[in-house]
Structure formats: structure tokens, C-alpha cells
Amino acid sequence: MKPVNKNDRISVHVEDLTHDGAGVAKVDGYPLFVPGALPGEDVVVHVLKTLKSYGFAKLIEIQQASPFRVTAPCPVFDTCGGCQIQHLSYEGQMTFKQKLVRDAITRIGKLPDVPVHPVKGMEDPWRYRNKSQIPFGMQDGKVVAGFYQPRSHDIADTNTCLIQTPEADAIMVALKKNLIDMGIEPYEEATHRGMLRHVVVRKARATGEIMVVLVTKKKKFPQAQRAIELIQATVPEVTSIVQNINSEKTNVIFGDETLTLWGKDVIEDRIGDVRFEISARSFYQINPVQTEVLYGQALAYAQLTGEETVIDAYCGIGTISLFLAQRAKFVMGVEIVPQAIEDAKRNAELNGLTNTLFEAGPAEQVIPRWYKEGKKADVLVVDPPRKGCDEQLLHTILKQRPTRVVYVSCNPATLARDLRILEDGGYRTKEVQPVDMFPQSTHCEAVAWLELV
């Protein structure tokens, strides 16, 4: 029998946070998830839903607040799904994220003795995003733009986002005010009507170059010139204005076709001394300040002397590969997306790095072939998506047995799962360094260092 029922109003003590930022309270061992509550707090809640093993409750009153509680500065914090823990001080966020990584390594990876260091955070954890993806729509006869509410595609309308650039704010506000007068109808996902779906703003931190991508439902865009003139008048620093066409009834942002409306096809940025050309659809780390920290940590764990051959699985456009190529004898990158490999080759040429090889294909197929061809790695670097490494790739690593593995992760749970597999196959995890790439959110990246025993 459950110790609480729907519509109960009870006082509880909050013990922890979930991976998506909800407080966790327990009533006779029964977990209640309470959005907005923080660890250490005594709160009054209204029980909304009870399942067999856990329930959900609404925060009604804070009786004893956490010393880490702060007032969230964002005007749409309660409705926007972007920043889950703005109400937690940055010191508190660092404590939470270290615990998040450590708990995953201990509980999922069964590696309680692996050191998990304090999180490397930011001096200024605001306005850090170099890319903003802003949906447009209509609500009550008014143009709205902002970010999606949690677990929905309803737009939380706003004129500012405190983690994106001021230039993105300015472009968002100007377009909202002028769309109807320009004859551009915002897209409605439910009815598949309208023209403007998203506006994507990218800013290169090192060069200041700015790209604006207008994602439209149709290729024919007769109002394009008016939109170009408005964007230029609003943010004169813009160097590229691009149209991407997505005619599908889907919630995927980009379509397959991209046209340059004005200016350059790409913008250029730098990580450390490495230059990168970034196109409208290039994958590129969101937080440029912390990207340098993250890649610097991967480089430190790789322990390169200039004599090593390195394989970078999931290499993308070559960001980590080229960072490593400055210190390695030779770097080979593999990525399943052909366009990313073309970008990687172009970026290697841009930097005059001739000690690189990039190939498109599944890593678990390409790497074994490389080994058969005599292209063996001393160090293997992986930076997989949130789902973690492909199982076949893990088997490939265990079969080929590079001396050192550096694992860059955006998901502590799948990192811990994969570390366990590699440990069982003969590797030892030396240490894990979390890096805060996404302040104000619950997401945390980490870099793990493994050695072959």
C-alpha cells in the first residue's frame, strides 16, 4: 500500500535532485518528485499522481529553504524548459553536478573508488551559448518566440534569454515586432501552416562573426530582402544570413537544403589556436569558453608526446581531432555523417594540419579495417552522443586494445555504463573530470581517463 494518495497535502524533507532538476522527497521510503524543491529543504507539497514505485507532487510552500536557493533572474524560468536549476546558486550547481557524476560512476558503473574531481565551472555562467534555436509561432493572435515549455512544443514567449547572446535577443525581438508587417506568417506546427519556423543565431566568440539562419517551410521566400534589411539594421555585426528549407511536418528543426541569402556561407571561430569554419548545420560545441576547458582536459588525459597515433571516434567536424593533432604524430577521425567529415577535412586544411586522416562511416566498421591495414592507435578518443558508445565500438576497443582511452561524455549514466564494460575488458579508469558546459541546466559533461592494464 502506498503511504500517500493523490490530492494529499503533506510536509516532506527533500533529500536529492533528479537528473532533470526535480527535488526528491521520500515518505516511508516512497519517492515523491517535486519540481522546484531543493535538497535540504522542508516543504509542503500537493500530491498530483501516485504510481506503484514513485509519485509526483507540486511545491506549495517552502518551510525551510536551502542555503543554496536563489531567486531565478529569468522572467520565464517557471515556464521555459531550458534552464532547470536557475533557482540553485552556482556553487550549489557545482556540488549537484559533481554528485550527479559520482553517483552514476558508483551506482551504474560499480566503480566507487574512481576519483571524480570537483566540477570545472565558469567565472561568469551567463550569456554563454554561441548558438540559439528560436521557434516562432502565434498565440492569441500575437507573434511569439522564445523556447519550448517542458515536455511540450508550446512556446514560452520571451524577449530575452540570459544564457544566449544579446545579439540573438535583439534579432528575436525585432522579428517578432515586424513579421506581420513584412507579410511573413509564423509557422504553426499543429496545422502545418505558415512560413517562418525557427531562427537560428550563431556567434563565433573569437572573431565576433554572426550567422542568422531563417528556417522556412517553403523555398520561395519573397520577403527575404525585407528580412535581411531588418536583421542588418538590428545587428550590423551580422556577416551571414542563410535560409534553410524544411517542408516536412516534423519537429526536427533543419531541412536538407540550405541557401545563402547574403554574406558568407560560413563563419569562422577558434578553439585555442585551431580555426574552424562553421556552416548553418555544423555541429559545434555550444559553450566556447568551456569547450577549451573540456578539450584541454581531453588533451591532458591523452598524454601526448608527439610520437602517438590517435583515433578519434565520433569526430564530427574535427574539433577534438585537430586539437589533438597539434601534439600527436598522426590523428585519424571517423564519423558516420559524410558532411561532417568534409567539414573536418576542410578545417584540417584551413589550419595546415597535414598529420590527419578523416573517413566517413560507422566507427565500429572503419576502425577494425584501419587496424587490418596497419593503422593502429596508441590512444583512442571517443565523444559519443547522449546514448553513449555503440556496443560494437566498445567490443572493437577491447579487441584492438589501444594503450589509453579518453572518453568525453555528455551523459554520466551512459558514461558509467560504458566504463563498466571497458573495465571488465581489461581497462582501469584512473579518474573522471566533470566540466560544466551548460550552467543553469542539469546537464554535465565529463572526461574519463582509462589505461590498459
XYZ file of C-alpha atoms in Angstrom:
453
model
C 0.000 0.000 0.000
C 1.338 3.451 -0.960
C 1.982 5.809 2.010
C 0.462 8.797 0.136
C -2.588 9.318 -2.050
C -3.484 11.715 -4.827
C -4.502 15.169 -3.516
C -2.810 14.646 -0.138
C -1.215 17.816 1.248
C 1.812 16.889 3.313
C 5.123 18.207 4.669
C 8.250 16.445 3.387
C 12.037 16.767 3.558
C 13.850 16.984 0.211
C 16.901 14.719 0.018
C 18.182 14.927 -3.542
C 17.701 16.180 -7.116
C 16.828 14.081 -10.153
C 18.817 14.314 -13.380
C 16.199 16.782 -14.680
C 16.279 19.015 -11.602
C 13.223 17.913 -9.605
C 13.543 17.596 -5.833
C 13.308 14.082 -4.384
C 11.489 13.561 -1.084
C 10.704 10.196 0.500
C 7.662 9.244 2.526
C 8.325 5.919 4.293
C 10.790 5.119 1.501
C 8.348 6.101 -1.265
C 9.916 8.733 -3.603
C 7.987 11.864 -4.470
C 9.362 14.057 -7.266
C 8.829 17.764 -6.565
C 9.855 20.269 -9.296
C 11.235 23.477 -7.807
C 12.307 21.935 -4.495
C 15.979 21.709 -3.492
C 17.939 19.241 -1.341
C 17.884 20.049 2.375
C 14.555 21.874 2.217
C 11.428 21.203 4.258
C 8.431 21.858 2.026
C 4.677 21.461 1.845
C 3.516 19.645 -1.281
C 0.287 18.686 -3.009
C 0.394 15.111 -4.325
C -0.588 15.089 -8.009
C -0.066 11.492 -9.076
C 0.922 8.216 -7.456
C 2.372 5.226 -9.287
C 3.438 1.886 -7.865
C 7.040 2.852 -7.113
C 7.002 6.669 -7.045
C 4.803 9.733 -7.260
C 4.715 13.392 -8.332
C 3.850 16.424 -6.228
C 3.538 20.194 -6.602
C 5.528 22.545 -4.388
C 3.123 24.606 -2.269
C 5.253 26.193 0.449
C 8.914 26.273 1.484
C 9.114 25.906 5.263
C 12.920 25.704 5.472
C 14.875 26.918 2.438
C 18.190 25.573 1.217
C 21.177 27.896 1.801
C 21.857 27.455 -1.928
C 18.424 28.732 -3.014
C 18.450 31.952 -5.047
C 15.808 33.886 -6.954
C 15.952 32.863 -10.617
C 16.625 36.041 -12.639
C 14.921 34.826 -15.837
C 11.351 36.162 -16.289
C 10.145 32.869 -17.827
C 12.077 30.466 -15.582
C 8.853 28.835 -14.344
C 7.541 28.098 -17.850
C 10.609 27.656 -20.081
C 12.146 24.200 -20.356
C 15.697 25.403 -20.946
C 17.182 26.107 -17.505
C 16.026 23.674 -14.832
C 18.168 24.864 -11.892
C 18.428 28.653 -12.103
C 16.992 28.725 -8.575
C 20.126 26.933 -7.332
C 23.219 29.073 -6.715
C 26.183 28.377 -8.963
C 28.080 26.931 -6.004
C 25.116 24.636 -5.406
C 25.028 23.678 -9.092
C 28.685 22.630 -8.971
C 28.014 20.476 -5.891
C 24.976 18.881 -7.546
C 26.789 18.108 -10.797
C 29.789 16.523 -9.092
C 27.388 14.338 -7.108
C 25.443 13.507 -10.301
C 28.593 12.197 -11.989
C 29.929 10.459 -8.883
C 26.608 8.720 -8.195
C 26.436 7.421 -11.791
C 30.023 6.133 -11.677
C 29.366 4.437 -8.332
C 25.846 3.102 -8.853
C 25.797 2.259 -12.571
C 29.489 1.689 -13.215
C 30.096 -0.048 -9.870
C 33.322 1.963 -9.579
C 33.195 3.541 -6.100
C 36.970 4.049 -5.876
C 37.389 6.080 -9.082
C 38.183 9.723 -8.218
C 35.552 12.161 -9.507
C 37.026 15.644 -9.220
C 35.168 18.888 -8.426
C 33.459 20.330 -11.489
C 35.370 22.836 -13.601
C 32.866 25.683 -13.808
C 32.687 29.184 -15.291
C 33.626 32.551 -13.817
C 30.512 34.026 -15.446
C 27.844 31.342 -16.030
C 25.563 33.560 -18.162
C 25.268 34.514 -21.860
C 27.483 31.583 -22.809
C 25.570 29.966 -25.689
C 27.064 30.618 -29.125
C 24.013 29.106 -30.835
C 20.332 29.865 -30.251
C 17.484 27.945 -31.899
C 14.359 30.068 -31.506
C 10.918 28.750 -32.539
C 8.306 31.237 -33.780
C 4.536 30.847 -33.585
C 1.187 32.528 -32.940
C -0.674 32.691 -29.623
C -3.939 34.595 -29.188
C -3.392 36.438 -32.446
C 0.127 37.590 -31.479
C 3.535 36.548 -32.787
C 5.510 34.749 -30.100
C 9.076 33.472 -29.945
C 11.210 32.003 -27.223
C 11.763 28.434 -26.111
C 9.622 25.361 -25.636
C 7.959 24.664 -22.331
C 8.947 21.387 -20.585
C 7.790 18.227 -22.403
C 5.782 20.209 -24.962
C 6.044 22.296 -28.104
C 4.174 25.225 -26.563
C 6.367 28.327 -26.790
C 7.290 30.223 -23.619
C 7.226 33.732 -25.096
C 10.122 35.957 -24.030
C 12.167 38.940 -25.147
C 15.385 37.800 -23.527
C 17.258 34.627 -22.673
C 20.002 35.049 -20.092
C 22.141 32.209 -21.445
C 22.119 33.267 -25.098
C 23.869 36.225 -26.719
C 22.400 39.760 -26.624
C 22.530 39.719 -30.445
C 20.201 36.697 -30.526
C 17.812 38.515 -28.184
C 17.810 41.607 -30.401
C 17.133 39.651 -33.597
C 14.352 37.645 -31.923
C 12.602 40.806 -30.668
C 12.942 42.694 -33.966
C 11.477 39.820 -35.984
C 8.615 39.341 -33.520
C 7.649 43.001 -33.829
C 7.880 43.151 -37.608
C 6.937 39.728 -39.022
C 3.292 40.504 -39.728
C 4.090 43.914 -41.260
C 6.629 42.184 -43.532
C 3.988 39.667 -44.619
C 5.762 36.687 -43.045
C 3.459 34.257 -41.262
C 4.894 32.291 -38.312
C 4.683 28.525 -38.682
C 2.029 26.534 -36.806
C 3.195 23.010 -36.048
C -0.309 21.644 -35.425
C -1.760 22.767 -38.771
C 1.479 22.812 -40.845
C 0.650 26.353 -41.947
C 2.834 29.436 -42.056
C 6.317 30.279 -43.281
C 8.927 31.028 -40.586
C 9.622 28.009 -38.381
C 12.816 28.824 -36.470
C 15.505 31.463 -36.355
C 18.963 30.129 -35.524
C 21.634 32.622 -34.454
C 25.294 31.544 -34.250
C 28.091 33.782 -32.946
C 31.801 32.984 -33.128
C 33.398 34.043 -29.842
C 36.927 34.516 -31.174
C 36.066 36.522 -34.300
C 32.692 38.046 -33.422
C 31.205 36.823 -36.717
C 27.444 36.161 -36.606
C 25.281 33.905 -38.778
C 21.480 34.075 -38.854
C 19.582 31.095 -40.269
C 15.925 31.578 -41.231
C 14.256 28.166 -41.288
C 11.260 28.356 -43.631
C 8.587 25.910 -44.755
C 8.944 26.877 -48.419
C 11.894 27.659 -50.635
C 10.087 30.583 -52.280
C 10.649 33.438 -49.844
C 9.569 36.723 -51.478
C 10.002 38.688 -48.229
C 13.644 37.619 -47.846
C 15.096 41.036 -48.735
C 12.984 42.789 -46.107
C 14.072 40.242 -43.512
C 17.733 40.739 -44.499
C 17.440 44.526 -44.162
C 15.759 44.242 -40.745
C 18.432 41.872 -39.410
C 21.226 44.101 -40.722
C 19.660 47.197 -39.170
C 19.193 45.403 -35.842
C 22.648 43.802 -35.578
C 25.115 45.343 -38.065
C 27.794 42.825 -36.994
C 25.960 40.003 -38.816
C 28.208 38.518 -41.513
C 25.985 35.742 -42.902
C 22.240 35.354 -43.465
C 21.115 31.919 -44.608
C 17.805 30.243 -45.473
C 17.189 26.608 -44.600
C 14.125 24.931 -46.094
C 12.196 22.391 -44.035
C 8.904 21.489 -45.751
C 8.262 18.355 -43.669
C 5.593 18.026 -40.997
C 8.103 17.314 -38.259
C 9.556 18.810 -35.097
C 13.099 18.424 -36.463
C 14.488 21.944 -36.887
C 16.526 21.762 -40.101
C 15.674 20.531 -43.570
C 18.166 19.236 -46.134
C 18.513 22.341 -48.326
C 20.411 25.484 -47.309
C 20.824 28.686 -49.351
C 22.991 31.702 -48.562
C 20.823 34.820 -48.847
C 23.510 37.380 -48.005
C 27.140 37.415 -46.921
C 29.394 34.445 -46.251
C 28.464 30.749 -46.383
C 30.270 30.122 -43.086
C 31.535 31.908 -40.008
C 34.957 31.283 -38.521
C 35.815 30.617 -34.879
C 38.843 29.391 -32.933
C 39.355 26.972 -30.071
C 42.782 27.716 -28.705
C 44.972 28.081 -31.792
C 42.755 25.951 -34.057
C 40.486 27.657 -36.596
C 37.099 26.254 -37.601
C 34.665 27.143 -40.357
C 31.083 26.685 -39.156
C 28.176 26.327 -41.550
C 24.468 26.541 -40.759
C 24.176 22.861 -39.818
C 27.675 22.135 -38.471
C 27.856 20.504 -35.060
C 29.934 22.784 -32.852
C 30.089 22.924 -29.070
C 27.594 25.419 -27.604
C 29.834 26.919 -24.889
C 33.099 28.206 -26.404
C 34.750 29.118 -23.083
C 34.183 25.679 -21.588
C 34.908 23.867 -24.855
C 38.517 24.967 -24.478
C 38.479 23.634 -20.893
C 36.887 20.339 -21.995
C 39.271 19.739 -24.877
C 42.214 20.822 -22.753
C 41.264 18.124 -20.259
C 40.990 15.513 -23.027
C 44.424 16.589 -24.261
C 45.878 16.292 -20.748
C 44.497 12.767 -20.328
C 45.783 11.753 -23.783
C 49.338 12.495 -22.509
C 50.711 13.041 -25.995
C 54.465 13.319 -26.545
C 54.400 13.782 -30.310
C 55.046 10.117 -31.072
C 51.498 8.762 -30.740
C 48.906 7.818 -33.317
C 45.408 8.778 -32.140
C 41.983 7.629 -33.327
C 39.054 9.983 -32.708
C 35.781 8.080 -32.940
C 32.680 10.290 -33.372
C 34.989 13.046 -34.639
C 32.263 15.361 -36.020
C 33.792 18.314 -37.869
C 37.177 17.508 -36.349
C 37.094 19.759 -33.298
C 38.865 17.376 -30.893
C 40.897 15.727 -33.689
C 42.545 18.978 -34.723
C 43.119 19.976 -31.110
C 44.978 16.658 -30.626
C 46.801 16.879 -33.966
C 48.879 19.778 -32.643
C 50.538 17.354 -30.183
C 50.235 13.914 -31.841
C 52.252 12.230 -34.565
C 49.079 11.369 -36.501
C 45.317 11.615 -35.885
C 42.592 9.592 -37.628
C 38.980 10.673 -37.280
C 35.861 8.691 -38.133
C 32.275 9.957 -38.194
C 29.092 8.496 -39.672
C 27.890 11.849 -41.132
C 29.621 12.454 -44.508
C 29.099 16.241 -44.433
C 30.843 16.430 -41.054
C 33.847 14.580 -42.496
C 34.017 17.053 -45.386
C 33.973 19.869 -42.810
C 36.745 18.126 -40.845
C 38.943 17.820 -43.946
C 38.361 21.473 -44.786
C 39.182 22.548 -41.226
C 42.401 20.491 -41.249
C 43.430 22.229 -44.467
C 42.467 25.615 -43.003
C 44.925 25.007 -40.150
C 47.690 23.496 -42.273
C 47.482 20.223 -40.304
C 48.688 17.504 -42.644
C 49.013 14.783 -39.976
C 45.306 13.886 -40.134
C 43.057 11.398 -41.906
C 39.256 11.604 -41.866
C 36.820 8.973 -43.111
C 33.028 8.717 -43.138
C 31.391 5.541 -41.842
C 30.448 3.653 -38.686
C 33.404 3.676 -36.255
C 32.838 0.012 -35.389
C 33.444 -0.895 -39.052
C 36.096 1.626 -40.075
C 38.419 1.189 -37.080
C 38.862 -2.622 -37.463
C 39.658 -2.095 -41.163
C 42.229 0.537 -40.241
C 43.864 -1.955 -37.883
C 43.972 -4.592 -40.635
C 45.672 -2.001 -42.825
C 48.277 -1.429 -40.111
C 46.810 1.899 -38.902
C 46.864 1.209 -35.163
C 46.247 3.708 -32.389
C 48.192 4.274 -29.204
C 45.385 6.489 -27.881
C 41.676 6.308 -28.715
C 39.340 9.223 -28.011
C 35.559 8.869 -28.005
C 32.991 11.677 -27.767
C 29.671 9.899 -28.389
C 26.111 11.287 -28.320
C 23.963 11.004 -25.179
C 23.184 7.341 -25.841
C 26.870 6.537 -25.312
C 29.179 4.349 -27.377
C 27.799 1.847 -29.841
C 28.153 -1.645 -28.323
C 30.128 -2.817 -31.346
C 32.561 0.072 -30.933
C 33.199 -0.951 -27.310
C 33.925 -4.501 -28.500
C 36.227 -3.033 -31.149
C 38.163 -1.101 -28.482
C 38.511 -4.244 -26.363
C 39.700 -6.234 -29.351
C 42.187 -3.640 -30.654
C 43.365 -2.641 -27.141
C 44.856 0.838 -27.507
C 47.070 1.724 -24.553
C 44.934 4.654 -23.451
C 41.268 5.646 -23.894
C 39.952 9.162 -23.313
C 36.154 9.207 -23.029
C 34.409 12.592 -23.417
C 30.798 12.244 -22.273
C 27.651 14.386 -22.220
C 25.678 11.809 -20.203
C 27.025 10.493 -16.866
C 24.720 7.447 -16.949
C 25.914 6.104 -20.301
C 29.499 7.048 -19.428
C 29.274 4.894 -16.295
C 27.693 2.016 -18.233
C 30.469 2.088 -20.859
C 33.251 2.421 -18.264
C 31.975 -0.771 -16.645
C 32.209 -2.625 -19.973
C 35.731 -1.340 -20.621
C 36.810 -2.180 -17.067
C 35.512 -5.731 -17.470
C 37.547 -5.942 -20.689
C 40.870 -5.052 -19.126
C 40.972 -1.272 -18.714
C 41.176 0.719 -15.479
C 39.538 4.105 -15.024
C 42.138 6.402 -13.480
C 39.923 9.427 -12.846
C 36.961 11.452 -14.090
C 36.842 15.243 -14.509
C 33.384 16.868 -14.828
C 33.178 20.097 -16.841
C 30.184 22.447 -16.700
C 29.285 23.125 -20.315
C 25.659 24.112 -19.591
C 25.303 26.347 -16.499
C 21.752 26.778 -15.161
C 20.790 23.348 -16.559
C 21.210 19.864 -15.094
C 23.453 18.694 -17.942
C 27.074 17.965 -17.156
C 29.929 16.788 -19.370
C 32.802 14.696 -18.066
C 36.136 13.387 -19.304
C 37.350 9.949 -18.180
C 40.917 8.629 -18.409
C 41.376 4.879 -18.895
C 44.583 2.836 -19.144
C 45.045 -0.702 -20.420
C 46.150 -2.959 -17.568
